[in-house]
Structures are given as structure tokens and as C-alpha cells.
Short mmCIF file of C-alpha atoms in Angstrom, two decimals:
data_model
loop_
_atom_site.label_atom_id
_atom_site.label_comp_id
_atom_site.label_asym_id
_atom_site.label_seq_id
_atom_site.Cartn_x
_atom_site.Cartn_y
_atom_site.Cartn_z
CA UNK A 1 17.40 -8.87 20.26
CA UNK A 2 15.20 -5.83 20.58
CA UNK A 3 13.18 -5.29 23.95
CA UNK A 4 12.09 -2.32 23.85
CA UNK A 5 8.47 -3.10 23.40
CA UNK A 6 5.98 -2.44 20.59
CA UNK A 7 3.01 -0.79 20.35
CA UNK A 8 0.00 -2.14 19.03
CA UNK A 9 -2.61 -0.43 17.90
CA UNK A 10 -6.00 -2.53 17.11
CA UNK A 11 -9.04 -1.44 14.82
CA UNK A 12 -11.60 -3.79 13.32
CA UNK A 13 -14.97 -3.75 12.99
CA UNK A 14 -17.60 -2.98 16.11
CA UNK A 15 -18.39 -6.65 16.47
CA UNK A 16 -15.50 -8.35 14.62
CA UNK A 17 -14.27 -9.30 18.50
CA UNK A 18 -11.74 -6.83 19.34
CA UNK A 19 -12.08 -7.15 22.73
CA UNK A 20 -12.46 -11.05 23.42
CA UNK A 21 -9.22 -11.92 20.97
CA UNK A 22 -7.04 -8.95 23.00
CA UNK A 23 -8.10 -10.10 26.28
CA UNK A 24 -7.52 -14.02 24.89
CA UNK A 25 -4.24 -12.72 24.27
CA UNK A 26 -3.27 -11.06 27.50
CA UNK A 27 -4.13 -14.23 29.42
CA UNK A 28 -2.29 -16.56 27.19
CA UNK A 29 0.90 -15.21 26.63
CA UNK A 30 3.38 -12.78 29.13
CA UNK A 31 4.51 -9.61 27.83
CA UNK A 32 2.14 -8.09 26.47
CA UNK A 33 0.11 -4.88 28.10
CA UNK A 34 -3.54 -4.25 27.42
CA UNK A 35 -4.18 -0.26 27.62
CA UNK A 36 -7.54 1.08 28.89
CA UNK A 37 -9.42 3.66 27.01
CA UNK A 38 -11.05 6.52 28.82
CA UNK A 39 -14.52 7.04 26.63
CA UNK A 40 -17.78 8.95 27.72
CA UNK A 41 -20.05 6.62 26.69
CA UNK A 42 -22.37 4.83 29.20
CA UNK A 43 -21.38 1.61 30.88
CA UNK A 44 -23.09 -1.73 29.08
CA UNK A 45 -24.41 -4.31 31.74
CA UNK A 46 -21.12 -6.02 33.18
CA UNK A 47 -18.69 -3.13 32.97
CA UNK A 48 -16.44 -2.29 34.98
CA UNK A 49 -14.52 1.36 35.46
CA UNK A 50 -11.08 0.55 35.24
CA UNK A 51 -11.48 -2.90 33.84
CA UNK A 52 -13.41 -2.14 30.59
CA UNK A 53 -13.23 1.37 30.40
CA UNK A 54 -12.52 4.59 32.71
CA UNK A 55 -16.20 5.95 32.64
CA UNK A 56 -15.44 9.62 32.53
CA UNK A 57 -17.56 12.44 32.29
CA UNK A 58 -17.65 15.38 29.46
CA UNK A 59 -16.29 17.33 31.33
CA UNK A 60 -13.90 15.38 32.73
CA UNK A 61 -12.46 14.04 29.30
CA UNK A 62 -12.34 17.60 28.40
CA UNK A 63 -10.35 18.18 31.22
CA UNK A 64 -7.98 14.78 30.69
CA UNK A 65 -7.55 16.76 26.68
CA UNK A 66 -6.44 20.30 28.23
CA UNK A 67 -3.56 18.69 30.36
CA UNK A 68 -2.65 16.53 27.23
CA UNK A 69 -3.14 13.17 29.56
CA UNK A 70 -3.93 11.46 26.46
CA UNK A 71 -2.28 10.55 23.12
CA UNK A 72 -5.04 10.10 21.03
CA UNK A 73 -8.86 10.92 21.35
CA UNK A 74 -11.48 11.05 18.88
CA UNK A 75 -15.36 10.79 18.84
CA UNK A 76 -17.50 7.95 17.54
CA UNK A 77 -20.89 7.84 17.51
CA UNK A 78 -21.37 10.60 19.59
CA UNK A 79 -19.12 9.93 22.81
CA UNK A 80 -15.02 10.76 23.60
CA UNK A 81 -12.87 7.74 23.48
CA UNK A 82 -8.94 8.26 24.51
CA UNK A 83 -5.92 6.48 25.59
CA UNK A 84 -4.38 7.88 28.47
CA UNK A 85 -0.59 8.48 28.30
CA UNK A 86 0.82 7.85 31.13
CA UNK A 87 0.35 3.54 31.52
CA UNK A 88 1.31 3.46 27.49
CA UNK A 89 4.90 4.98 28.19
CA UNK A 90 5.27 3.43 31.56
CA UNK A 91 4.54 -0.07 29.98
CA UNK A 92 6.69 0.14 26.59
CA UNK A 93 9.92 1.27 28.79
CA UNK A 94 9.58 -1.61 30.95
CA UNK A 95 10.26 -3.65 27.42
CA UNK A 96 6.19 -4.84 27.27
CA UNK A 97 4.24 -4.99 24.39
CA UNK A 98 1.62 -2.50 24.65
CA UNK A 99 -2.02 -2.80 23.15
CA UNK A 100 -4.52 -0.52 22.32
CA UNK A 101 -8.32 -1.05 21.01
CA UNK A 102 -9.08 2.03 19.52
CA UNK A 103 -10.88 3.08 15.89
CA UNK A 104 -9.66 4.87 12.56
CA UNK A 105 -9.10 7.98 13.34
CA UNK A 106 -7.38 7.58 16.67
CA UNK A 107 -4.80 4.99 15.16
CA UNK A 108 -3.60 7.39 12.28
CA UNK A 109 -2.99 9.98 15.01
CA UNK A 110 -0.85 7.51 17.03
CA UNK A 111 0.92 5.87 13.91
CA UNK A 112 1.67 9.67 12.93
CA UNK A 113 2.95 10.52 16.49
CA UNK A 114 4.43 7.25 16.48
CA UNK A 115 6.17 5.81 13.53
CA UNK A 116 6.97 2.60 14.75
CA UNK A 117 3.19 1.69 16.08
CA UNK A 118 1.98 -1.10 14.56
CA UNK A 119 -1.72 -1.28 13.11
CA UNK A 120 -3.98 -4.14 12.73
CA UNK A 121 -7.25 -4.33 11.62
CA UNK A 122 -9.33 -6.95 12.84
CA UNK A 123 -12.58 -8.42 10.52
CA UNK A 124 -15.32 -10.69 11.03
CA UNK A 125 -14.98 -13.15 7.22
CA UNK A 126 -17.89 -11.50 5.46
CA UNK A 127 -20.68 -8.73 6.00
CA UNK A 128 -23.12 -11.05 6.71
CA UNK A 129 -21.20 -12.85 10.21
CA UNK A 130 -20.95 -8.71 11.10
CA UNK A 131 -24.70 -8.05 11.13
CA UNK A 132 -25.96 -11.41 13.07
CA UNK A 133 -22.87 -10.96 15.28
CA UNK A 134 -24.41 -7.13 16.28
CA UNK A 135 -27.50 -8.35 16.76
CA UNK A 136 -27.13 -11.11 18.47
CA UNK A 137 -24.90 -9.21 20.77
CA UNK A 138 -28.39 -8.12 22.11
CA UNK A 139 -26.35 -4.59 23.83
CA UNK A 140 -27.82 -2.21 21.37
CA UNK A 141 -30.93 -0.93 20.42
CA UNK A 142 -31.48 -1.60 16.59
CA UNK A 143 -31.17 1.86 15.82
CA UNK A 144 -27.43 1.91 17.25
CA UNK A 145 -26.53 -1.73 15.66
CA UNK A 146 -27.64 0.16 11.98
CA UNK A 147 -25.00 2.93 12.74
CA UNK A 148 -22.21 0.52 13.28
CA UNK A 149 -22.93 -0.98 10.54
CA UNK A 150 -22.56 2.05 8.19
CA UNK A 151 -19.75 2.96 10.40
CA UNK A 152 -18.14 -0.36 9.54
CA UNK A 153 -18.64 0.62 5.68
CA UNK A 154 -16.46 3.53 5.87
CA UNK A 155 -14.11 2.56 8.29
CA UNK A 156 -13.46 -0.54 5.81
CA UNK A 157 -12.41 1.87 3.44
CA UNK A 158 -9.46 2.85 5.44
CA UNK A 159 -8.17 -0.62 6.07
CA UNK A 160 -4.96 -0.09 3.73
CA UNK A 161 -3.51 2.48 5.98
CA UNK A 162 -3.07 -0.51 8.55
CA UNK A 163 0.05 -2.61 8.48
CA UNK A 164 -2.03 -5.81 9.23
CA UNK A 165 -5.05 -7.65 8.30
CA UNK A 166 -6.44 -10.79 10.49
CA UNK A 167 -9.61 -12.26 10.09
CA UNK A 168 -11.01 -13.48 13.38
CA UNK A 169 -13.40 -16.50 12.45
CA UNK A 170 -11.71 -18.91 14.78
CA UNK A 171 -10.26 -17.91 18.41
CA UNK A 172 -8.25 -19.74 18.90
CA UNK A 173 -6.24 -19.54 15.17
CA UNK A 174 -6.66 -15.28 15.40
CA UNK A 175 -4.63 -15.37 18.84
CA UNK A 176 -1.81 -17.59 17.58
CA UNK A 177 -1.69 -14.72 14.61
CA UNK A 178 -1.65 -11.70 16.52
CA UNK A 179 0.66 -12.86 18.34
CA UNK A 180 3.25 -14.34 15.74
CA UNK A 181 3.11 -11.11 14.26
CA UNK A 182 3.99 -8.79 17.50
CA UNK A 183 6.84 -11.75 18.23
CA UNK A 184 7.71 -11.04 14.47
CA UNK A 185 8.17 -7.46 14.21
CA UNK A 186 10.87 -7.63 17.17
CA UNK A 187 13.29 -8.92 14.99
CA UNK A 188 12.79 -6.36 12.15
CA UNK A 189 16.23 -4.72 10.80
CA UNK A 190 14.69 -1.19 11.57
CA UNK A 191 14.25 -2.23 15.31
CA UNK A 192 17.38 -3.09 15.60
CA UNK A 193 19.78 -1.05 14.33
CA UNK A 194 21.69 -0.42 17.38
CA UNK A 195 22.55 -3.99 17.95
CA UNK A 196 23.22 -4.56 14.50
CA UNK A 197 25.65 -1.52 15.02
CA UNK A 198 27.54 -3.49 17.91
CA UNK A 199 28.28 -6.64 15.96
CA UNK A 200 29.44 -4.75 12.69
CA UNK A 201 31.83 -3.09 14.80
CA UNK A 202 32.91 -6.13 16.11
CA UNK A 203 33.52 -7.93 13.40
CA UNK A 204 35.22 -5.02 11.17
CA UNK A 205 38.56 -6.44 13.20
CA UNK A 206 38.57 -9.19 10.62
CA UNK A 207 38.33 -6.74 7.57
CA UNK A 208 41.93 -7.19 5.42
CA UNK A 209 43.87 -4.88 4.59
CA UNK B 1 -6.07 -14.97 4.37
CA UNK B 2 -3.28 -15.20 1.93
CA UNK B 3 -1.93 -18.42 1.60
CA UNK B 4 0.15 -17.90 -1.70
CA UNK B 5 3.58 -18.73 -0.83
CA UNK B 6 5.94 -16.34 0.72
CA UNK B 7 9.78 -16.82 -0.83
CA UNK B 8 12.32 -16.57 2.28
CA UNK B 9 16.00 -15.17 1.41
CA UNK B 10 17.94 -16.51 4.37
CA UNK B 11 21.34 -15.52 4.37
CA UNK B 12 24.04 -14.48 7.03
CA UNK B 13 27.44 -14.66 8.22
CA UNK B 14 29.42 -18.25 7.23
CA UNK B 15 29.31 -20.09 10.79
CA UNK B 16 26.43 -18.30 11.84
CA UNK B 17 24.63 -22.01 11.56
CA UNK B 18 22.08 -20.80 8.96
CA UNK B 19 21.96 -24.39 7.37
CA UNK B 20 21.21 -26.24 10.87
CA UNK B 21 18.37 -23.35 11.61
CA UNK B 22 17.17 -24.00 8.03
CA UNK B 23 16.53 -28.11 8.39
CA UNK B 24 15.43 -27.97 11.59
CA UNK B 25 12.62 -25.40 10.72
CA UNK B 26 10.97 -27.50 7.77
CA UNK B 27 11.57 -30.70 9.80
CA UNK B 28 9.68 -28.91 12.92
CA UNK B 29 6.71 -27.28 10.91
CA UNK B 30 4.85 -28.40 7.83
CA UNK B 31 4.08 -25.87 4.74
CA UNK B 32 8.09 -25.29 4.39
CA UNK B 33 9.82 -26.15 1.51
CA UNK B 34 13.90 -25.54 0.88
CA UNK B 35 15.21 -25.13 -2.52
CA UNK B 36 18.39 -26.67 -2.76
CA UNK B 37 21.18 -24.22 -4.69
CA UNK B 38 23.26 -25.44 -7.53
CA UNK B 39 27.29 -24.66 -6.53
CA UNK B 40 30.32 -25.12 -8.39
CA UNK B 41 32.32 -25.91 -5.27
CA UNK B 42 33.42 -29.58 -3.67
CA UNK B 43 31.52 -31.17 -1.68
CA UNK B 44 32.32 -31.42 2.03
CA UNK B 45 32.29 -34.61 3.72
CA UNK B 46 29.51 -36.37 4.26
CA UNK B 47 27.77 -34.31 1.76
CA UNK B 48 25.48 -35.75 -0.71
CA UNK B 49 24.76 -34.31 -4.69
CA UNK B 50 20.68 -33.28 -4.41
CA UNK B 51 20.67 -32.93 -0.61
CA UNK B 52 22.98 -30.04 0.47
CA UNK B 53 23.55 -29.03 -2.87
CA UNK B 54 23.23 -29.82 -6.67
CA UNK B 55 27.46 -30.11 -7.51
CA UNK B 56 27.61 -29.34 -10.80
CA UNK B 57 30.81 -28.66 -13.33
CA UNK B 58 32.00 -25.06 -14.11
CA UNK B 59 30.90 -25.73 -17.63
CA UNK B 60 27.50 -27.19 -16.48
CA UNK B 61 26.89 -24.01 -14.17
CA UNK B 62 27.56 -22.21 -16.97
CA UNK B 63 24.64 -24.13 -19.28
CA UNK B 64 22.19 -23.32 -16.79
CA UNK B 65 23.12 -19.40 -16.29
CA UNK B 66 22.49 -19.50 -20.51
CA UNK B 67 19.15 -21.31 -20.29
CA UNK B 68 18.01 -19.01 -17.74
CA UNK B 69 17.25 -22.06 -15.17
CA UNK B 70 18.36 -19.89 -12.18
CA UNK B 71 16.79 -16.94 -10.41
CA UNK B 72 19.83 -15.81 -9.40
CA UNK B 73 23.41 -16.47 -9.25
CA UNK B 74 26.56 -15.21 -7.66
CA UNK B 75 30.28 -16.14 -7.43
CA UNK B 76 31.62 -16.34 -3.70
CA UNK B 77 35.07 -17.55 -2.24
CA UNK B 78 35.97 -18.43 -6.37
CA UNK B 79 33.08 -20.40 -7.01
CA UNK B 80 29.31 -20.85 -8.23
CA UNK B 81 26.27 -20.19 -6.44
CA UNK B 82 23.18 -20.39 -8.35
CA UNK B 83 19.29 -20.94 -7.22
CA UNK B 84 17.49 -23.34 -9.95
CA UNK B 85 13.72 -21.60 -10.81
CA UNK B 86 11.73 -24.26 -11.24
CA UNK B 87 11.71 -25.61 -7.48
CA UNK B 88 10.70 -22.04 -6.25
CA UNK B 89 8.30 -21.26 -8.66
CA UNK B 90 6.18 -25.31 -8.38
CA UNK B 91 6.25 -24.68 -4.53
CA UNK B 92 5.17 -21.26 -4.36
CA UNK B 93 2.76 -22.09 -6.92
CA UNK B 94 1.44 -24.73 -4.00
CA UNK B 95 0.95 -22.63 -1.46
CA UNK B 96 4.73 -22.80 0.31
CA UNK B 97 6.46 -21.16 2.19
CA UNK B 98 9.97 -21.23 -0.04
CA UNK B 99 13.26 -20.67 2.00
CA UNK B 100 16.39 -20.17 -0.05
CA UNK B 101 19.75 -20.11 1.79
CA UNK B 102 22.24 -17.51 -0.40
CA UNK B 103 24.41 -15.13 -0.28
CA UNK B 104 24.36 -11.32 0.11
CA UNK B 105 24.83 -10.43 -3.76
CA UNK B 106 22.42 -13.49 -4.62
CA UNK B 107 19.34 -12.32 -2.22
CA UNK B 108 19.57 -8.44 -3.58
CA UNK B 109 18.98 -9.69 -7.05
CA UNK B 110 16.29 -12.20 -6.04
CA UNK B 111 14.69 -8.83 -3.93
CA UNK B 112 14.97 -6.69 -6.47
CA UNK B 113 13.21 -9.03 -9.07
CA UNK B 114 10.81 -10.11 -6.91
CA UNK B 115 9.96 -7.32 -4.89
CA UNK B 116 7.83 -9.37 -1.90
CA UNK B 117 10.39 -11.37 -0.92
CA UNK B 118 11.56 -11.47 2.56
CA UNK B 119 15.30 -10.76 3.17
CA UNK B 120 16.76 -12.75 6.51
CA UNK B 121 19.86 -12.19 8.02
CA UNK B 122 21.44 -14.45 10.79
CA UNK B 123 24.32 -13.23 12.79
CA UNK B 124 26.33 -14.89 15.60
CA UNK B 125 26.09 -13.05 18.99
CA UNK B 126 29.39 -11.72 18.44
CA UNK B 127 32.58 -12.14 16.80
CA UNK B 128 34.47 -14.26 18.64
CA UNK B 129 31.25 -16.97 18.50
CA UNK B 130 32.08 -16.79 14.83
CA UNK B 131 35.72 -17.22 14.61
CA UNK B 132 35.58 -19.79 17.35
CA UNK B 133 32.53 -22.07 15.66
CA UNK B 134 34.32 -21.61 11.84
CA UNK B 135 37.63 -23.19 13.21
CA UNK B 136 35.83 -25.31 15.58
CA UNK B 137 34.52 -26.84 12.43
CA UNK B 138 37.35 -28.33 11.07
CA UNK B 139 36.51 -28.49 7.17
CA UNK B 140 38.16 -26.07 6.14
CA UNK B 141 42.36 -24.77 6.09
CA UNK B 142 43.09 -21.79 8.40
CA UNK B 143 43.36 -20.11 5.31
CA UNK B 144 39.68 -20.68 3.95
CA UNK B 145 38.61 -19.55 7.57
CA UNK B 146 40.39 -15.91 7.14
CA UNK B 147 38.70 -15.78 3.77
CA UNK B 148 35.07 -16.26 5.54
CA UNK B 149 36.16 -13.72 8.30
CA UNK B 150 37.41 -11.34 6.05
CA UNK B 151 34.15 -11.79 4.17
CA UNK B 152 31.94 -11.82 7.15
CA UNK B 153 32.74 -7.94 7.85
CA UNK B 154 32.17 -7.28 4.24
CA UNK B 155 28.59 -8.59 4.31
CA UNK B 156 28.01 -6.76 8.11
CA UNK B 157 27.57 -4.03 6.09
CA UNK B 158 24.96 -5.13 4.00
CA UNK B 159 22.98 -5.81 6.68
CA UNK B 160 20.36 -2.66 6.59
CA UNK B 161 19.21 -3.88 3.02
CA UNK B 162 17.85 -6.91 4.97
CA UNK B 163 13.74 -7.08 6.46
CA UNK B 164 14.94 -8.93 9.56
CA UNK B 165 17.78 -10.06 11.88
CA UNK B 166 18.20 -12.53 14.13
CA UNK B 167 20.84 -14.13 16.27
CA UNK B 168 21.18 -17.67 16.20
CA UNK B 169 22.93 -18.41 19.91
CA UNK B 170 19.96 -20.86 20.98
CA UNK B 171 18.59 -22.79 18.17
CA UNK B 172 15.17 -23.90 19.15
CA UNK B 173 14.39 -19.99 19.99
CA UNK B 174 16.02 -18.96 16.64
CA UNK B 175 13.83 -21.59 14.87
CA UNK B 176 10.93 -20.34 16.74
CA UNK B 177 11.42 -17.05 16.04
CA UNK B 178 12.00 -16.98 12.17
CA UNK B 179 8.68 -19.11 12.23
CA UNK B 180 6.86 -16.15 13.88
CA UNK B 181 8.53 -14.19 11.44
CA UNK B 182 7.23 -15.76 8.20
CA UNK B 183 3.87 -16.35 9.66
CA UNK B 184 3.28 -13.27 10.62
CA UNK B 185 4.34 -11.69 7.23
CA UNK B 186 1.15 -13.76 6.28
CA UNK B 187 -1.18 -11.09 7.20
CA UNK B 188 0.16 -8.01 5.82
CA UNK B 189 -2.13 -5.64 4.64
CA UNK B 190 0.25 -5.63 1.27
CA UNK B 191 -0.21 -9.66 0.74
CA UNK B 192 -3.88 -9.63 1.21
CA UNK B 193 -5.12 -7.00 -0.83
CA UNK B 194 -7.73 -9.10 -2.79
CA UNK B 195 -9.35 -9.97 0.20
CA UNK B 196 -9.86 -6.69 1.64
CA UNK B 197 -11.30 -5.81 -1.66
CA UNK B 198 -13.71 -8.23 -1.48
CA UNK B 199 -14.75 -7.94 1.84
CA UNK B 200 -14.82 -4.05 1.28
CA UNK B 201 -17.44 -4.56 -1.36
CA UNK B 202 -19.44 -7.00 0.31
CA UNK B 203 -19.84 -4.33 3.12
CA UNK B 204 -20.22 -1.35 1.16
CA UNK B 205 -24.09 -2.48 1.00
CA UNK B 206 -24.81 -1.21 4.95
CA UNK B 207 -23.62 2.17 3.66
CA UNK B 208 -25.88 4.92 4.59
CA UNK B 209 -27.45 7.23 1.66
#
């Protein structure tokens, strides 16, 4: 079957667990590649450059932009967030399934640069699980949590440009999903048209006539 | 997330073991069901009227095509095919994942009426697998067995109308893999649109302005 490995692009509310279900992910299963974002934004307590995040300056994003370093990059609420190139193509042509965290705007660029990317969006069940979930988080100032929220409003209103829609109220159940779905997409037609190429070949020596 | 049925068109090269992958995927996981097809052909030995197939009389077949008691049906090596509706339509109804094991002509029609079906096409690695495992069989004359080959490169090239492909050379991956498959399909954006509605409106309220 196909090996050349998928991308995986993953979206979902600030506080719908992104992070926790990717990471979950990583350490259950082989294969797959977790990608880390550059951003500008300040380290929260327990962060680590180069395990969360590369903490970058301004001016250095601006810099990581100029020599085109990254594939996507976009701004959300008020700092640079990126994916740097170079790991994402190293990863996929060693036949790994890549994944990026990164919002809206940054996954339409990549699906648009990349037709085969795959999008999920990732929810928490209702509104109300998203607001005590941000605020129990206890990262953010009130202030912030209120502009995720909004931010969560309109980015919900973009959900149908995604090719998939999980709802992560249990783990455990969300991991399983994600990654039936990646395991899934490896044996679509349209990924494998070159061995599907072979065996007609093959088998045309049986054709009468 | 959605958990109306999703109907499964299984179909693939004769030999290619689709009927072994089939039983051993609804014994192995619950929320399967297999509709059994109606045929016009004998039955093989050791094959049992309601288990492998309904066997039913040229002029019987021909009764149900009338009284519109088949989704689809199709003609194949001089006889009937046929899928009866009301099996498919109670299980979906239920929740079920229906899997239907037909023919190339068969699952186009059964696509085109009912347009979120999933088309699945099994192949054997190669050729040779193919030729060697229908004459390995033993049920049928050398001359049936040319008939299938001959037949097999005709379908090859339907191939690209299927969603997926998968080679059955180790069963218990192949039955893991077409599980993946169907479960995954579960969360697609396009089979869960209600739910994003809802949970759209439900967090329009934290909209700003």
C-alpha cells in the first residue's frame, strides 16, 4: 500500500485539547511525526523551546518569513505562529505521518499548497465544556480567555472547509479516532494510483482477445 | 458523532478472498451487518440457501427485479446478482454499518443512487496470486477460471471509480485495515453536518458585538 506519509493538519478550538490528544497520539502509536510551531508568543509556565514551541522573536520570525523557512504563518491574537519547513518534508519522505497543530487560516494555506493535507477539526461537545475548560485552565488572564472564546465563534464558522470532525469528550475514544482515520486515508484510491497502475498492467495479460 | 449507518460496497477481483475478509470482519467487531445477495447461480458445495446467498429461480429473480425488492442488480458470468432492499435499509435504519459484497456494475448503480456510499475494492498483490488461488480452489472447470481472469482485467479498469483499495495478502491486516477505513469515514465533516450546526449555534453566543 501507500507509504508515503500524510499530512495532518489539526484545528479545533483553544481549549478543545489539541495538544494533549496529539501528544496521546505520538506516544501510543509509531509513525506518526508531531511538527513544532515557531510562534512569538510568550512561554506559559512549563514550556519548553523546542518541545512546545520554538520561542522566537519578531524579528526573528520575520526573518524565518523572508527566507521562506516556513510553509504557513499567520497571526492570532496578536503573536506569529508558523510551521517550519524543513522537519515537515524531511518527515513525510521518510514515509511518517506528519502532524501539525495550527488554526484556520494557516490550514487553508497548507491544504491550498497542499492538496492532499488532511484537515481535522477538533471540538470540545458543547459551548459550555469550552468556557469552564478555559477557565479552569487557570493560564490566562480573563481578559485573554474572553478573546478565545469569540475567536472560537468565528473560527467555528469555518469548520466545513475541514475534511474531519472529532469531538474530544473522552481521551481515550478521540485517539483511537484520529488515528483510524490517518490509518484510513492510506488506502484511498487517489493515494494510490501508482500501485493500482502496476497490478492493472499485470493483469491486462489475461484480457481475451 | 454520526452514528447513522454507513453502507459499504465491497467488491474486487474473483479470488481476491473478499468473502473470507467480509465474515471475518463482522465476526471480529460488533456494529457490522452483511446483507446477503440474491443470485441466480448454483450453489457451490457446502453452500447453504440464506447464508452465502439467497438461490433463487430465473423466474423468481425476475419477480423481485418487478417488485422493486432490490437496490441493485447485475448479470455476471450468465447469471443473477441482485441486493434485496429491505435488509440494508432495517440495518442502516439501526445504526449499522451495512457491507454489501457485489460486483463492479452492481456497486456504480448502488453509488450513484445513493451518493454516500463507500466504494471498496480488494485486489490480490499481483496476478499470479490470483490465477494461482482461483485454480487452487478447485470449484470451478479451467474454463470458468479463464472466464474470471478474463473478467478480472476488465474490472482493473474500473478501479479509479472506487473510494479505496486494498490488498488482501495478510488477512488479519486487511481486516484491520478496512475497519479503520469505515470508522474513520465516521467523522467526516460531510456525515456530521447536523452536529456542527448545532454546536455552531450553541457557540455563536461568545461572539463579540
Amino acid at each position: 500500500m501507500d507509504r508515503k506519509g500524510i499530512l495532518l493538519v489539526v484545528s479545533g478550538f483553544s481549549g478543545a485539547g489539541k495538544g494533549t490528544l496529539m501528544k496521546e497520539l505520538v506516544s501510543r502509536y509509531d509513525n506518526y511525526a508531531l511538527s513544532i510551531s515557531a510562534t512569538t508568543r510568550s512561554p506559559r509556565e512549563g514550556e519548553v523551546d523546542g518541545r512546545e514551541y520554538f520561542f522566537r522573536t519578531k524579528e526573528e520570525f520575520e526573518q524565518m518569513i523572508a527566507d521562506e523557512a516556513l510553509i504557513e504563518h499567520a497571526c492570532y491574537v496578536g503573536n506569529y505562529y508558523g510551521t517550519p519547513r524543513a522537519y515537515v518534508e524531511e518527515q513525510l519522505a521518510l514515509g511518517r505521518d506528519v502532524i501539525l497543530e495550527i488554526e484556520i487560516q494557516g490550514a487553508l494555506q497548507i491544504k491550498k499548497r497542499f492538496p492532499d493535507t488532511l484537515l481535522l477539526f477538533v471540538s470540545t461537545p458543547d459551548a459550555e465544556t469550552l468556557k469552564n475548560r478555559l477557565i479552569g485552565r487557570g493560564t490566562e488572564s480573563l481578559d485573554v480567555v474572553e478573546k478565545r472564546l469569540s475567536r472560537a465563534s468565528e473560527e467555528a464558522e469555518g469548520i466545513e472547509n475541514y475534511d474531519y470532525f472529532i469531538i474530544n469528550d473522552d481521551l481515550d475514544t478521540c485517539v483511537t479516532q484520529v488515528h483510524q482515520i490517518i490509518q484510513g486515508e492510506h488506502s484511498r484510491v487517489s493515494r494510490n494510483l501508482e500501485l493500482i497502475n502496476t497490478i492493472k498492467k499485470d493483469i491486462s495479460k489475461f484480457q481475451k482477445g
